[in-house]
Coordinates of C-alpha atoms in Angstrom, one line a residue:
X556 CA -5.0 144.3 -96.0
X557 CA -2.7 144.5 -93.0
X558 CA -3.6 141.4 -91.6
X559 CA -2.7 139.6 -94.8
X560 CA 0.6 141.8 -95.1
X561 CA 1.6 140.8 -91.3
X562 CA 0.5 136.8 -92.1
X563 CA 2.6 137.0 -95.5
X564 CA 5.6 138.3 -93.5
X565 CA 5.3 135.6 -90.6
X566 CA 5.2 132.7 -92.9
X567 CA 7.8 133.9 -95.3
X568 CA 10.6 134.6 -92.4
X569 CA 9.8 131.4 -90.8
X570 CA 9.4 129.1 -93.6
X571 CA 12.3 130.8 -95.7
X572 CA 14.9 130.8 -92.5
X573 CA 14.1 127.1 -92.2
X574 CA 14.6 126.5 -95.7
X575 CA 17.6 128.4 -96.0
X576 CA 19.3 126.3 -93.2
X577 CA 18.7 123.1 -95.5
X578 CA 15.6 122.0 -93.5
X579 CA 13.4 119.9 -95.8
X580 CA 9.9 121.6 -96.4
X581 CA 8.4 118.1 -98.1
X582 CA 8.5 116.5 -95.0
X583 CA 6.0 119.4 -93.3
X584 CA 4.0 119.6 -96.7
X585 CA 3.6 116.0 -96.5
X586 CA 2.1 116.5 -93.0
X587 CA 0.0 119.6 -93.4
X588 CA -3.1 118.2 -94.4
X589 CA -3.7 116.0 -91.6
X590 CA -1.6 117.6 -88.6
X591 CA -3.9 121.0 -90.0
X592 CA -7.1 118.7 -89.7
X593 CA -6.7 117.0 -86.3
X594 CA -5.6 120.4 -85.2
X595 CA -7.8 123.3 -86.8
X596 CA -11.0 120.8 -86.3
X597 CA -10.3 119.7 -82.9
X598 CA -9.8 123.4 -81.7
X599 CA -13.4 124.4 -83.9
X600 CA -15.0 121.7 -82.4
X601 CA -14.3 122.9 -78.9
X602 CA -15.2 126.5 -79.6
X603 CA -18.5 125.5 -80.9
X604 CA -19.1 123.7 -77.8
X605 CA -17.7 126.7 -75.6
X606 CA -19.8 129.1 -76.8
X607 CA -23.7 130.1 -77.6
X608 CA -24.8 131.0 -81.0
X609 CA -25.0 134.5 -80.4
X610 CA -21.0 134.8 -79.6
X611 CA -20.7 132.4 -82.5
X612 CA -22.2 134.4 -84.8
X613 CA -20.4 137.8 -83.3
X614 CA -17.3 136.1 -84.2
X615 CA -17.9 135.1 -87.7
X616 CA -18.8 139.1 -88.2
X617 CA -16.1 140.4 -86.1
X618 CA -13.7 137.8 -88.5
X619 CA -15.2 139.6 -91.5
X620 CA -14.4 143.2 -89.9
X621 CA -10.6 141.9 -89.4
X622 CA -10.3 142.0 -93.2
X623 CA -11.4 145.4 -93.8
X624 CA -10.5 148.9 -92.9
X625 CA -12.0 151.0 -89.7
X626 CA -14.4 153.2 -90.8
X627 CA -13.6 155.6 -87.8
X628 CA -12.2 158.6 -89.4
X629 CA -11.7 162.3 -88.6
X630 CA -14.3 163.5 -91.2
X631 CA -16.8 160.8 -89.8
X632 CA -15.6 162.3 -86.1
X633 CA -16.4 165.8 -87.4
X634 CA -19.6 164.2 -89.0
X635 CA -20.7 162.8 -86.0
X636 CA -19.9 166.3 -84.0
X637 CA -21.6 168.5 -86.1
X638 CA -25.2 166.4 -86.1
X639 CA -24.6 166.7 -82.5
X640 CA -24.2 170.3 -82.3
X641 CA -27.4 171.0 -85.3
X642 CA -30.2 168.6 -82.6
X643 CA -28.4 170.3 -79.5
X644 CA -28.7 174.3 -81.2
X645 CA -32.3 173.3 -82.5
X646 CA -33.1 172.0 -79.2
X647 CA -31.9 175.0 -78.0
X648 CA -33.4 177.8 -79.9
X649 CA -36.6 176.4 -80.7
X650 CA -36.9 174.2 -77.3
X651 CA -36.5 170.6 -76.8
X652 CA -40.6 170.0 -78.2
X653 CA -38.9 170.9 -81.6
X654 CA -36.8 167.6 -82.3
X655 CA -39.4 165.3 -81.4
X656 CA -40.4 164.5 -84.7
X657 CA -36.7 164.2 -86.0
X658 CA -36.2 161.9 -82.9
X659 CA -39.6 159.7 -83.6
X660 CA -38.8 159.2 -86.9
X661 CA -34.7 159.9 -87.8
X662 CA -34.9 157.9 -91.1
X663 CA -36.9 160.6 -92.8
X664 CA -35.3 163.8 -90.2
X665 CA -33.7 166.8 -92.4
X666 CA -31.3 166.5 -89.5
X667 CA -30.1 163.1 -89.3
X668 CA -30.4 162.8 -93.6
X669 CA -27.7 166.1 -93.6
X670 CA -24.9 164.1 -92.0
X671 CA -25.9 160.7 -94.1
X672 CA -22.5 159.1 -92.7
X673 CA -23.9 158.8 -89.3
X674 CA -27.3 159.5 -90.2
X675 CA -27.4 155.6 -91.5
X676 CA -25.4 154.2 -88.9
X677 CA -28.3 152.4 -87.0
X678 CA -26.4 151.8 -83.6
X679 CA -25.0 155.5 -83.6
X680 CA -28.8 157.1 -84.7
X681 CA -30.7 154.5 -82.2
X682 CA -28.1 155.6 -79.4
X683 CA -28.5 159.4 -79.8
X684 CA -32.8 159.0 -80.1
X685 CA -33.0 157.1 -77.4
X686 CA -31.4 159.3 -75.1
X687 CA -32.6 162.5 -76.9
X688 CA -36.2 161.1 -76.7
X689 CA -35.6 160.6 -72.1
X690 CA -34.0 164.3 -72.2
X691 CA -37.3 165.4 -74.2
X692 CA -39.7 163.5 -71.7
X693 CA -38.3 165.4 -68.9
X694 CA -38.1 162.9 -66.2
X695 CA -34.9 162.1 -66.0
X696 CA -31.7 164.6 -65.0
X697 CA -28.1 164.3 -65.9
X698 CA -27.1 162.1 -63.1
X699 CA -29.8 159.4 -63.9
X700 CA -29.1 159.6 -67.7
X701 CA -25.4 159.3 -67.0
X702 CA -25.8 156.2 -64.8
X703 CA -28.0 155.0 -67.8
X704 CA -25.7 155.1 -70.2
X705 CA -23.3 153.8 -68.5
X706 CA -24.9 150.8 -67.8
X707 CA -25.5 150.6 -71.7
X708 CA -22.0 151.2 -72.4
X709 CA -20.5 148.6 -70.1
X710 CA -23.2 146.2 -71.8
X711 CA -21.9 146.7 -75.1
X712 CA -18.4 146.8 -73.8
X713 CA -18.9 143.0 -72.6
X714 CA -21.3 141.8 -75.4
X715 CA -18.7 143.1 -78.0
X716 CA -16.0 141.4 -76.3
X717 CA -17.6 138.0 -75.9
X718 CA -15.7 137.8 -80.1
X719 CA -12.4 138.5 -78.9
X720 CA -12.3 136.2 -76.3
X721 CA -13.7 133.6 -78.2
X722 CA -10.7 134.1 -81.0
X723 CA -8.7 134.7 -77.7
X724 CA -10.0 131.3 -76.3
X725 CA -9.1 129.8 -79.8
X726 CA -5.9 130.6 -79.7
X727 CA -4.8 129.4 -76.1
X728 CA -6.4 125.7 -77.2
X729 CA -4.3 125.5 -80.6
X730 CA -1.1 124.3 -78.9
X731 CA -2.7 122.1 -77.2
X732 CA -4.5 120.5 -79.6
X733 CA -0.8 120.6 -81.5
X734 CA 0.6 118.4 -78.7
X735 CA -2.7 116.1 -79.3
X736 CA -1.6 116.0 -83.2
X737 CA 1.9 115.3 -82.4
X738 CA 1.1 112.4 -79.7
X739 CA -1.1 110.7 -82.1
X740 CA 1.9 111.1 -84.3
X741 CA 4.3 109.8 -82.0
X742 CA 1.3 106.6 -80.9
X743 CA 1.6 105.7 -85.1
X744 CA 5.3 105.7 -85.0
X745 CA 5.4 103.3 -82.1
X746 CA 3.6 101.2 -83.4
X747 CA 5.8 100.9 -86.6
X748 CA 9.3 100.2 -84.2
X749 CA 10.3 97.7 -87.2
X750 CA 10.8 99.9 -89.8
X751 CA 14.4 101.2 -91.6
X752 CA 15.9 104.1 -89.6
X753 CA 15.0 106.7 -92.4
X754 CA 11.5 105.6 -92.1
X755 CA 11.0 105.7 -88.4
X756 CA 12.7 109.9 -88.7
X757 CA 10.5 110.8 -91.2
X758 CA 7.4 110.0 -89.4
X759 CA 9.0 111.4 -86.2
X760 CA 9.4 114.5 -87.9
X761 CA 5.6 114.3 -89.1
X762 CA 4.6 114.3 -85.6
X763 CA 5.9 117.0 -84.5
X764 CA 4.9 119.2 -87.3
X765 CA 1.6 119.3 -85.4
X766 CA 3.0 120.9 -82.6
X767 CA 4.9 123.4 -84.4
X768 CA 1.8 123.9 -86.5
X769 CA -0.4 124.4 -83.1
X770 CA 2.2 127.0 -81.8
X771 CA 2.2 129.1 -85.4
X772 CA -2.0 128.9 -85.8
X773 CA -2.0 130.2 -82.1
X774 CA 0.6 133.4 -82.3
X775 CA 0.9 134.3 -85.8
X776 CA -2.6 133.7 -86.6
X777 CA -5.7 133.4 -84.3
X778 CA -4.1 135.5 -81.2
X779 CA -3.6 138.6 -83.7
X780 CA -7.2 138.4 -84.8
X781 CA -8.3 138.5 -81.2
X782 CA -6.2 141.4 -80.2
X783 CA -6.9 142.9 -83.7
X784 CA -11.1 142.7 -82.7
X785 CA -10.6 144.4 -79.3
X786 CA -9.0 147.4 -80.6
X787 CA -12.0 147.4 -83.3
X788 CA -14.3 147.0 -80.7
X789 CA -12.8 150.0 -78.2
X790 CA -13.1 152.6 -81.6
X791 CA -16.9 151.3 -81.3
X792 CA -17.2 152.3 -77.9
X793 CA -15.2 155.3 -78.1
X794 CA -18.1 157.1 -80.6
X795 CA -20.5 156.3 -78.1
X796 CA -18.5 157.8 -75.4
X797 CA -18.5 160.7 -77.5
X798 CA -21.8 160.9 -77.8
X799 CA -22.8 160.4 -74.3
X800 CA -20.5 163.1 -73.2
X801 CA -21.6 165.5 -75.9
X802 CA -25.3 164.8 -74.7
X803 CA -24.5 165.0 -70.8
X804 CA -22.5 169.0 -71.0
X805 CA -25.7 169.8 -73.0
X806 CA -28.0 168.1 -70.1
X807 CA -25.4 170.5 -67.4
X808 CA -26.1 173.9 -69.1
X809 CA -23.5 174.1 -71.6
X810 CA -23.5 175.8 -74.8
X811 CA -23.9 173.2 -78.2
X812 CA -20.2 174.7 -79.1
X813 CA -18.8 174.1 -75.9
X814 CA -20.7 170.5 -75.7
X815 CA -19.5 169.3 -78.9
X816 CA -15.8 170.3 -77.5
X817 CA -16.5 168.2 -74.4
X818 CA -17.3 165.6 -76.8
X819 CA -14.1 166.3 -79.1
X820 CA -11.7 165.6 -76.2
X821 CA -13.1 162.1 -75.9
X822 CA -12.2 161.0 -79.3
X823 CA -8.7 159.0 -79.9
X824 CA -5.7 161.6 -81.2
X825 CA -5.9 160.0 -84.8
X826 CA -9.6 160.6 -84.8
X827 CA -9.7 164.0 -83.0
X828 CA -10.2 167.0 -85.5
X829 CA -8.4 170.2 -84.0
X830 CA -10.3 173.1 -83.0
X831 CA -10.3 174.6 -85.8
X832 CA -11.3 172.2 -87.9
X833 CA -14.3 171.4 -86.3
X834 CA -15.7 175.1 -86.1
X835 CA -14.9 175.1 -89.7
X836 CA -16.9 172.2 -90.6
X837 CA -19.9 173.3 -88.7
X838 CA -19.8 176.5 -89.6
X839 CA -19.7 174.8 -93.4
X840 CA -22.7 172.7 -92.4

């Protein structure tokens, strides 16, 4: 909704200021269609060529995300927090032999179907199993589980970011590509020397609506996507950073309630249930 809002805004100030100091807006409708063509296809045609299907296909989904709110909330946070803290006291009480079955097979776990808004997240519930299921093995301590997931983490990080820089990639091409619209432009007009003055401005003025176009697709349109998908992508990362910090204090001795704080302070400020809050919750679930 925000990205429509900020587009809507954008197009308005610059197409109304330019209209409201006489300019004439038939001359860059009359352009649009093909300045938009050579352009936008030109600058597709190069991403599809800079990049594998597997980035391609990240970017069409990461587009779709762009249009739709974040799902990170605090009650998902405090969600998230409290499933942590029901494996890690279960674990704890009953020993870690006890949530093999609910790590096996989390679909149909009591514990994972109690907190259904993580519970059927598959990339947070295959995260937490996989690392529950090495701390129920026993072979592994803190240190090499940490190092693990790190190495996960910095993975994702750079898989989930091939998207962005795609868009990002997009964007930087765009003028360019406007510059190529606008030669072309200025190659037709040459070659049409003999016409009437009037004529000769006109398609002057065509041409160079590409590279005004190239410039406006570029900032007020692909690079806020891009930067718009990183910060989507960093609230992805920052749940599993909960997570593997919640996980690791348990690993180092500490309490479930004092785990699930260590895990608390991790979360972004707008995210981040209070103190309070969070015993409430639990206590609740």
């Amino acid at each position: 909704m925000f990205v429509i809002v900020g587009w809507l805004l954008a197009i308005g100030c610059i197409f109304g200021v330019y209209i409201a100091h006489g300019g004439n807006i038939g001359v860059i409708l009359h352009a649009l269609p093909f300045e938009m063509l050579t352009i936008f296809g030109g600058a597709i045609g190069a991403m599809v060529a800079n990049n594998q299907p597997k980035v391609l296909k990240a970017t069409m989904k990461g587009l779709g995300a762009c249009f739709k709110g974040s799902k990170y909330s605090k009650a998902r946070a405090m969600e998230l927090l409290a499933l942590l803290f029901e494996i890690l006291q279960k674990a704890r009480k009953e020993g870690l032999m006890s949530i093999e079955k609910d790590v096996e097979d989390p679909h149909n776990s009591p514990l994972f179907q109690k907190f259904p808004v993580v519970g059927h997240d598959h990339h947070v519930t295959e995260f937490i199993t996989d690392y529950l299921r090495m701390m129920v093995s026993g072979n592994l301590n803190a240190h090499e589980i940490e190092s693990l997931m790190d190495t996960e983490l910095e993975t994702h990080h750079h898989e989930a970011h091939g998207a962005s820089a795609a868009i990002a990639r997009l964007a930087g091409a765009l003028p360019a590509f406007g510059i190529v619209a606008a030669v072309l432009g200025v190659v037709n007009t040459m070659g049409s020397v003999g016409q009437p003055p009037a004529v000769l401005g006109g398609m002057i003025g065509s041409a160079l609506v590409g590279t005004f176009l190239g410039i406006l697709l570029a900032y007020g349109f692909a690079e806020p996507l891009a930067g718009l998908l990183e910060q989507k992508i960093d609230e992805d990362g920052k749940e599993l950073q909960c997570i593997k910090t919640t996980l690791l204090a348990s690993m180092q001795g500490y309490a479930p309630q004092v785990a699930i704080e260590f895990g608390r302070k991790v979360l972004y400020s707008t995210e981040r249930p209070t103190f309070g809050e969070l015993e409430s919750h639990v206590k609740k679930k």
